[in-house]
PDB file of C-alpha atoms in Angstrom:
ATOM      1  CA  MET M  25     -15.613  84.593 -15.332  1.00 74.00           C
ATOM      2  CA  GLY M  26     -16.926  83.542 -13.312  1.00 84.00           C
ATOM      3  CA  VAL M  27     -18.950  86.535 -12.575  1.00 92.00           C
ATOM      4  CA  LEU M  28     -20.301  86.795 -16.223  1.00 88.00           C
ATOM      5  CA  VAL M  29     -21.749  82.731 -16.109  1.00 90.00           C
ATOM      6  CA  ALA M  30     -22.875  83.912 -12.568  1.00 93.00           C
ATOM      7  CA  VAL M  31     -24.890  87.300 -15.028  1.00 94.00           C
ATOM      8  CA  VAL M  32     -25.985  84.587 -17.721  1.00 91.00           C
ATOM      9  CA  ALA M  33     -27.544  81.722 -14.501  1.00 93.00           C
ATOM     10  CA  ILE M  34     -29.874  84.670 -13.621  1.00 95.00           C
ATOM     11  CA  LEU M  35     -31.015  85.509 -16.828  1.00 94.00           C
ATOM     12  CA  ALA M  36     -31.702  82.756 -18.331  1.00 92.00           C
ATOM     13  CA  ALA M  37     -34.125  83.478 -15.185  1.00 94.00           C
ATOM     14  CA  VAL M  38     -35.976  85.806 -15.672  1.00 94.00           C
ATOM     15  CA  ARG M  39     -36.058  84.917 -19.495  1.00 92.00           C
ATOM     16  CA  VAL M  40     -38.191  82.339 -18.091  1.00 92.00           C
ATOM     17  CA  TRP M  41     -39.919  84.064 -15.787  1.00 93.00           C
ATOM     18  CA  ALA M  42     -40.399  87.133 -18.107  1.00 90.00           C
ATOM     19  CA  ARG M  43     -41.603  84.397 -20.456  1.00 88.00           C
ATOM     20  CA  PHE M  44     -43.881  82.209 -18.309  1.00 91.00           C
ATOM     21  CA  GLY M  45     -44.684  84.396 -14.954  1.00 92.00           C
ATOM     22  CA  PRO M  46     -48.163  86.209 -14.661  1.00 93.00           C
ATOM     23  CA  GLY M  47     -47.429  89.799 -16.622  1.00 91.00           C
ATOM     24  CA  TRP M  48     -49.540  91.895 -13.310  1.00 92.00           C
ATOM     25  CA  VAL M  49     -46.273  91.111 -11.249  1.00 95.00           C
ATOM     26  CA  GLN M  50     -43.327  91.793 -14.053  1.00 95.00           C
ATOM     27  CA  PRO M  51     -43.182  95.946 -13.188  1.00 96.00           C
ATOM     28  CA  VAL M  52     -41.964  94.873  -9.915  1.00 96.00           C
ATOM     29  CA  THR M  53     -39.659  91.178 -10.986  1.00 95.00           C
ATOM     30  CA  GLY M  54     -38.076  93.584 -13.364  1.00 95.00           C
ATOM     31  CA  PRO M  55     -36.278  95.945 -11.133  1.00 97.00           C
ATOM     32  CA  LEU M  56     -36.099  93.512  -8.662  1.00 97.00           C
ATOM     33  CA  ALA M  57     -33.663  91.837 -11.227  1.00 97.00           C
ATOM     34  CA  ALA M  58     -31.465  94.694 -12.728  1.00 97.00           C
ATOM     35  CA  ALA M  59     -30.747  96.034  -9.325  1.00 97.00           C
ATOM     36  CA  LEU M  60     -29.331  92.060  -9.018  1.00 97.00           C
ATOM     37  CA  LEU M  61     -27.948  91.387 -11.700  1.00 97.00           C
ATOM     38  CA  VAL M  62     -26.219  95.016 -10.487  1.00 97.00           C
ATOM     39  CA  THR M  63     -24.883  93.561  -7.388  1.00 96.00           C
ATOM     40  CA  VAL M  64     -23.689  90.499  -8.466  1.00 96.00           C
ATOM     41  CA  SER M  65     -21.532  92.112 -11.700  1.00 95.00           C
ATOM     42  CA  GLY M  66     -19.517  94.243  -8.573  1.00 94.00           C
ATOM     43  CA  LEU M  67     -18.857  96.811 -11.287  1.00 96.00           C
ATOM     44  CA  THR M  68     -18.673 100.301  -9.814  1.00 95.00           C
ATOM     45  CA  SER M  69     -22.484 102.343 -10.702  1.00 95.00           C
ATOM     46  CA  ARG M  70     -20.453 104.295 -13.071  1.00 95.00           C
ATOM     47  CA  GLN M  71     -19.549 100.673 -14.929  1.00 96.00           C
ATOM     48  CA  ALA M  72     -22.791  99.903 -15.163  1.00 96.00           C
ATOM     49  CA  GLY M  73     -24.115 102.766 -16.569  1.00 97.00           C
ATOM     50  CA  LEU M  74     -25.669 104.455 -14.190  1.00 97.00           C
ATOM     51  CA  THR M  75     -24.732 107.971 -14.212  1.00 94.00           C
ATOM     52  CA  LEU M  76     -27.534 110.248 -15.619  1.00 92.00           C
ATOM     53  CA  SER M  77     -25.151 110.697 -19.077  1.00 94.00           C
ATOM     54  CA  GLY M  78     -26.502 110.950 -22.438  1.00 96.00           C
ATOM     55  CA  LEU M  79     -29.977 112.833 -21.775  1.00 96.00           C
ATOM     56  CA  TRP M  80     -29.389 114.586 -25.008  1.00 96.00           C
ATOM     57  CA  TYR M  81     -28.661 111.586 -26.726  1.00 97.00           C
ATOM     58  CA  GLY M  82     -31.732 109.585 -25.804  1.00 96.00           C
ATOM     59  CA  LEU M  83     -34.060 112.931 -26.306  1.00 97.00           C
ATOM     60  CA  GLY M  84     -32.923 113.039 -29.352  1.00 96.00           C
ATOM     61  CA  ALA M  85     -32.910 109.406 -31.192  1.00 96.00           C
ATOM     62  CA  ALA M  86     -36.244 109.317 -29.074  1.00 97.00           C
ATOM     63  CA  THR M  87     -37.491 112.250 -30.912  1.00 97.00           C
ATOM     64  CA  ILE M  88     -36.436 110.642 -33.786  1.00 97.00           C
ATOM     65  CA  ILE M  89     -38.363 108.073 -33.623  1.00 97.00           C
ATOM     66  CA  ALA M  90     -41.826 109.727 -32.666  1.00 97.00           C
ATOM     67  CA  ILE M  91     -42.179 111.432 -35.476  1.00 97.00           C
ATOM     68  CA  GLY M  92     -41.504 108.856 -37.437  1.00 96.00           C
ATOM     69  CA  TYR M  93     -44.170 106.888 -35.501  1.00 95.00           C
ATOM     70  CA  ALA M  94     -45.728 109.454 -36.375  1.00 95.00           C
ATOM     71  CA  VAL M  95     -45.849 109.912 -39.911  1.00 95.00           C
ATOM     72  CA  ALA M  96     -46.152 105.312 -39.812  1.00 93.00           C
ATOM     73  CA  VAL M  97     -49.835 105.541 -39.161  1.00 91.00           C
ATOM     74  CA  ARG M  98     -50.631 107.775 -40.792  1.00 90.00           C
ATOM     75  CA  LEU M  99     -49.411 105.856 -44.084  1.00 90.00           C
ATOM     76  CA  PRO M 100     -51.705 102.804 -45.743  1.00 86.00           C
ATOM     77  CA  ALA M 101     -48.753 100.437 -46.302  1.00 83.00           C
ATOM     78  CA  ALA M 102     -46.909 100.848 -42.617  1.00 84.00           C
ATOM     79  CA  ARG M 103     -50.295 101.324 -40.126  1.00 83.00           C
ATOM     80  CA  ARG M 104     -50.481  96.955 -41.920  1.00 80.00           C
ATOM     81  CA  PHE M 105     -47.150  96.677 -39.234  1.00 82.00           C
ATOM     82  CA  PHE M 106     -49.260  98.272 -36.939  1.00 83.00           C
ATOM     83  CA  ARG M 107     -50.982  94.829 -35.598  1.00 78.00           C
ATOM     84  CA  THR M 108     -50.621  93.812 -32.159  1.00 81.00           C
ATOM     85  CA  THR M 109     -53.792  95.091 -30.166  1.00 83.00           C
ATOM     86  CA  TYR M 110     -53.561  95.989 -25.934  1.00 88.00           C
ATOM     87  CA  ASP M 111     -55.868  95.992 -23.999  1.00 89.00           C
ATOM     88  CA  ARG M 112     -54.392  98.814 -22.005  1.00 92.00           C
ATOM     89  CA  PRO M 113     -52.267 100.232 -24.310  1.00 94.00           C
ATOM     90  CA  TRP M 114     -51.897 102.874 -21.445  1.00 96.00           C
ATOM     91  CA  TYR M 115     -50.244 101.318 -18.341  1.00 96.00           C
ATOM     92  CA  THR M 116     -48.319  98.725 -20.581  1.00 96.00           C
ATOM     93  CA  ALA M 117     -46.695 101.730 -22.295  1.00 97.00           C
ATOM     94  CA  LEU M 118     -45.772 103.963 -19.081  1.00 97.00           C
ATOM     95  CA  VAL M 119     -45.626 101.358 -16.384  1.00 97.00           C
ATOM     96  CA  SER M 120     -45.251  97.256 -18.149  1.00 96.00           C
ATOM     97  CA  VAL M 121     -42.550  99.093 -20.906  1.00 97.00           C
ATOM     98  CA  PRO M 122     -40.489 100.655 -19.140  1.00 97.00           C
ATOM     99  CA  LEU M 123     -40.443  98.624 -15.586  1.00 97.00           C
ATOM    100  CA  ALA M 124     -40.574  94.904 -16.956  1.00 96.00           C
ATOM    101  CA  THR M 125     -38.800  95.253 -20.324  1.00 96.00           C
ATOM    102  CA  VAL M 126     -36.468  98.437 -20.761  1.00 98.00           C
ATOM    103  CA  VAL M 127     -34.600  97.924 -16.755  1.00 98.00           C
ATOM    104  CA  VAL M 128     -34.020  95.642 -16.914  1.00 97.00           C
ATOM    105  CA  GLU M 129     -33.136  94.391 -20.283  1.00 97.00           C
ATOM    106  CA  GLU M 130     -30.615  97.620 -20.661  1.00 98.00           C
ATOM    107  CA  VAL M 131     -29.101  96.947 -17.268  1.00 98.00           C
ATOM    108  CA  ALA M 132     -28.612  93.416 -18.362  1.00 97.00           C
ATOM    109  CA  PHE M 133     -27.858  94.473 -21.808  1.00 98.00           C
ATOM    110  CA  ARG M 134     -25.945  98.081 -21.665  1.00 98.00           C
ATOM    111  CA  GLY M 135     -25.117  97.675 -18.727  1.00 97.00           C
ATOM    112  CA  VAL M 136     -23.778  94.989 -16.911  1.00 97.00           C
ATOM    113  CA  LEU M 137     -23.041  93.187 -19.887  1.00 97.00           C
ATOM    114  CA  TRP M 138     -21.396  95.606 -21.663  1.00 97.00           C
ATOM    115  CA  GLY M 139     -19.317  97.303 -18.652  1.00 97.00           C
ATOM    116  CA  LEU M 140     -17.617  93.462 -17.661  1.00 96.00           C
ATOM    117  CA  ILE M 141     -16.959  92.790 -21.692  1.00 95.00           C
ATOM    118  CA  ASP M 142     -16.159  96.818 -21.853  1.00 96.00           C
ATOM    119  CA  ARG M 143     -13.232  97.148 -18.574  1.00 93.00           C
ATOM    120  CA  ASP M 144     -11.329  93.766 -20.343  1.00 92.00           C
ATOM    121  CA  HIS M 145     -12.175  94.088 -24.544  1.00 95.00           C
ATOM    122  CA  GLY M 146     -13.155  97.579 -24.848  1.00 96.00           C
ATOM    123  CA  PRO M 147     -16.849  99.234 -26.736  1.00 96.00           C
ATOM    124  CA  ALA M 148     -16.753  98.290 -29.394  1.00 97.00           C
ATOM    125  CA  TRP M 149     -16.126  93.959 -28.263  1.00 97.00           C
ATOM    126  CA  ALA M 150     -18.301  95.106 -25.743  1.00 97.00           C
ATOM    127  CA  THR M 151     -20.817  96.464 -28.014  1.00 98.00           C
ATOM    128  CA  GLY M 152     -21.031  94.509 -30.854  1.00 97.00           C
ATOM    129  CA  VAL M 153     -20.609  90.094 -28.176  1.00 96.00           C
ATOM    130  CA  THR M 154     -24.097  91.909 -26.059  1.00 97.00           C
ATOM    131  CA  ALA M 155     -25.862  93.437 -29.876  1.00 97.00           C
ATOM    132  CA  LEU M 156     -25.521  89.290 -29.961  1.00 96.00           C
ATOM    133  CA  LEU M 157     -26.720  88.553 -27.253  1.00 95.00           C
ATOM    134  CA  PHE M 158     -29.797  91.026 -27.146  1.00 96.00           C
ATOM    135  CA  GLY M 159     -30.623  89.207 -30.919  1.00 94.00           C
ATOM    136  CA  LEU M 160     -30.839  85.484 -28.977  1.00 92.00           C
ATOM    137  CA  TRP M 161     -32.470  87.309 -25.954  1.00 92.00           C
ATOM    138  CA  HIS M 162     -36.463  87.183 -28.407  1.00 89.00           C
ATOM    139  CA  LEU M 163     -35.609  83.753 -29.345  1.00 86.00           C
ATOM    140  CA  ALA M 164     -38.933  82.501 -29.328  1.00 80.00           C
ATOM    141  CA  PRO M 165     -41.126  79.819 -30.466  1.00 76.00           C
ATOM    142  CA  GLU M 166     -44.114  82.787 -32.097  1.00 78.00           C
ATOM    143  CA  ARG M 167     -41.770  84.664 -33.546  1.00 79.00           C
ATOM    144  CA  PRO M 168     -39.406  85.115 -37.276  1.00 80.00           C
ATOM    145  CA  TRP M 169     -35.812  84.561 -37.316  1.00 78.00           C
ATOM    146  CA  THR M 170     -35.741  88.220 -38.236  1.00 81.00           C
ATOM    147  CA  ASP M 171     -37.143  89.246 -35.262  1.00 83.00           C
ATOM    148  CA  VAL M 172     -33.199  87.655 -33.538  1.00 87.00           C
ATOM    149  CA  LEU M 173     -32.682  89.617 -36.473  1.00 92.00           C
ATOM    150  CA  VAL M 174     -33.938  92.859 -36.282  1.00 93.00           C
ATOM    151  CA  THR M 175     -33.449  92.847 -32.235  1.00 95.00           C
ATOM    152  CA  GLY M 176     -29.895  91.946 -32.802  1.00 95.00           C
ATOM    153  CA  VAL M 177     -28.741  95.545 -35.084  1.00 96.00           C
ATOM    154  CA  ALA M 178     -31.241  97.263 -32.703  1.00 96.00           C
ATOM    155  CA  GLY M 179     -28.481  96.375 -29.935  1.00 97.00           C
ATOM    156  CA  VAL M 180     -25.732  97.798 -32.035  1.00 98.00           C
ATOM    157  CA  ILE M 181     -27.561 101.017 -32.085  1.00 97.00           C
ATOM    158  CA  LEU M 182     -28.030 100.806 -28.308  1.00 98.00           C
ATOM    159  CA  GLY M 183     -25.419  99.673 -27.550  1.00 98.00           C
ATOM    160  CA  THR M 184     -23.484 102.618 -29.752  1.00 97.00           C
ATOM    161  CA  LEU M 185     -25.276 104.935 -27.269  1.00 97.00           C
ATOM    162  CA  ARG M 186     -24.439 103.345 -24.434  1.00 97.00           C
ATOM    163  CA  ALA M 187     -20.498 103.971 -25.781  1.00 97.00           C
ATOM    164  CA  VAL M 188     -21.116 107.286 -26.791  1.00 96.00           C
ATOM    165  CA  GLY M 189     -23.773 108.369 -23.941  1.00 96.00           C
ATOM    166  CA  GLY M 190     -21.380 107.201 -21.358  1.00 95.00           C
ATOM    167  CA  GLY M 191     -24.786 105.668 -19.690  1.00 97.00           C
ATOM    168  CA  LEU M 192     -27.598 103.943 -19.869  1.00 97.00           C
ATOM    169  CA  LEU M 193     -29.811 106.966 -19.635  1.00 97.00           C
ATOM    170  CA  ALA M 194     -29.578 107.245 -23.603  1.00 98.00           C
ATOM    171  CA  PRO M 195     -30.434 103.711 -24.961  1.00 98.00           C
ATOM    172  CA  ALA M 196     -32.995 103.039 -22.346  1.00 98.00           C
ATOM    173  CA  LEU M 197     -35.049 106.483 -23.247  1.00 98.00           C
ATOM    174  CA  VAL M 198     -34.865 105.052 -27.149  1.00 98.00           C
ATOM    175  CA  HIS M 199     -35.811 101.102 -26.196  1.00 98.00           C
ATOM    176  CA  TRP M 200     -38.953 103.163 -24.339  1.00 98.00           C
ATOM    177  CA  ALA M 201     -39.871 105.103 -27.313  1.00 98.00           C
ATOM    178  CA  ALA M 202     -39.427 102.596 -30.024  1.00 97.00           C
ATOM    179  CA  ASP M 203     -41.457 100.158 -27.573  1.00 96.00           C
ATOM    180  CA  GLY M 204     -43.469 102.299 -25.655  1.00 97.00           C
ATOM    181  CA  LEU M 205     -44.092 104.674 -27.581  1.00 97.00           C
ATOM    182  CA  GLY M 206     -45.272 101.863 -30.585  1.00 95.00           C
ATOM    183  CA  VAL M 207     -47.892  99.926 -28.344  1.00 95.00           C
ATOM    184  CA  LEU M 208     -49.646 103.505 -28.641  1.00 95.00           C
ATOM    185  CA  ALA M 209     -49.464 103.880 -31.860  1.00 94.00           C
ATOM    186  CA  ALA M 210     -50.512  99.908 -32.481  1.00 92.00           C
ATOM    187  CA  SER M 211     -53.436 101.540 -30.512  1.00 91.00           C
ATOM    188  CA  ARG M 212     -54.137 104.531 -32.412  1.00 88.00           C
ATOM    189  CA  VAL M 213     -54.127 102.354 -35.473  1.00 87.00           C
ATOM    190  CA  ARG M 214     -56.527  99.904 -33.909  1.00 80.00           C
ATOM    191  CA  SER M 215     -59.522 102.005 -32.091  1.00 78.00           C
ATOM    192  CA  GLU M 216     -59.378 104.212 -36.017  1.00 68.00           C
ATOM    193  CA  VAL M 217     -59.679 100.657 -37.418  1.00 60.00           C
ATOM    194  CA  ASP M 218     -62.566 100.344 -35.217  1.00 56.00           C
ATOM    195  CA  GLN M 219     -64.533 103.728 -36.414  1.00 59.00           C
ATOM    196  CA  TRP M 220     -63.931 103.180 -39.795  1.00 59.00           C
ATOM    197  CA  GLU M 221     -65.575 100.050 -39.501  1.00 56.00           C
ATOM    198  CA  GLY M 222     -68.763 100.044 -37.060  1.00 52.00           C
ATOM    199  CA  PRO M 223     -69.959  98.435 -34.351  1.00 53.00           C
TER     200      PRO M 223
END
């Protein structure tokens, strides 16, 4: 129980830092926080999901996401959802998203927390509880409550991939595909809108 409390306390600190800390340092502190979580948990590498298992699950699901984005950016009804703009989309997709978001969140939720709960209560409980916590993790004053619901459902999918894949590789690949490719898709739509509107 003490380990779980310590892990949650570290996660709370990470959440505050991610929200209020300088963005340029997040790709460094993300992996450091992930390493601290694994160390404090006392889990073995396998228990924490730090294996190469699940590659094909991850690649298959990530490919489906990529195809989905490729179709969505061509559909007028879907393009309106790509409203976020990024100053450096490629840096965001290839550096910020994987290091500042995917690494720490996957290690925290599908690695350490999932591993601790699975050890005592099994994979179903581990997936359900971490999905709920993952949804709550995304609570913010400027975000609608539906975002929590969506991320909670995403947490179930990612937790299931953790269970069937045997490690963090599959959920991490899918998480990056959803966020990183989403950044590039939004950038593509914004670029086309700017060209259409002209100077």
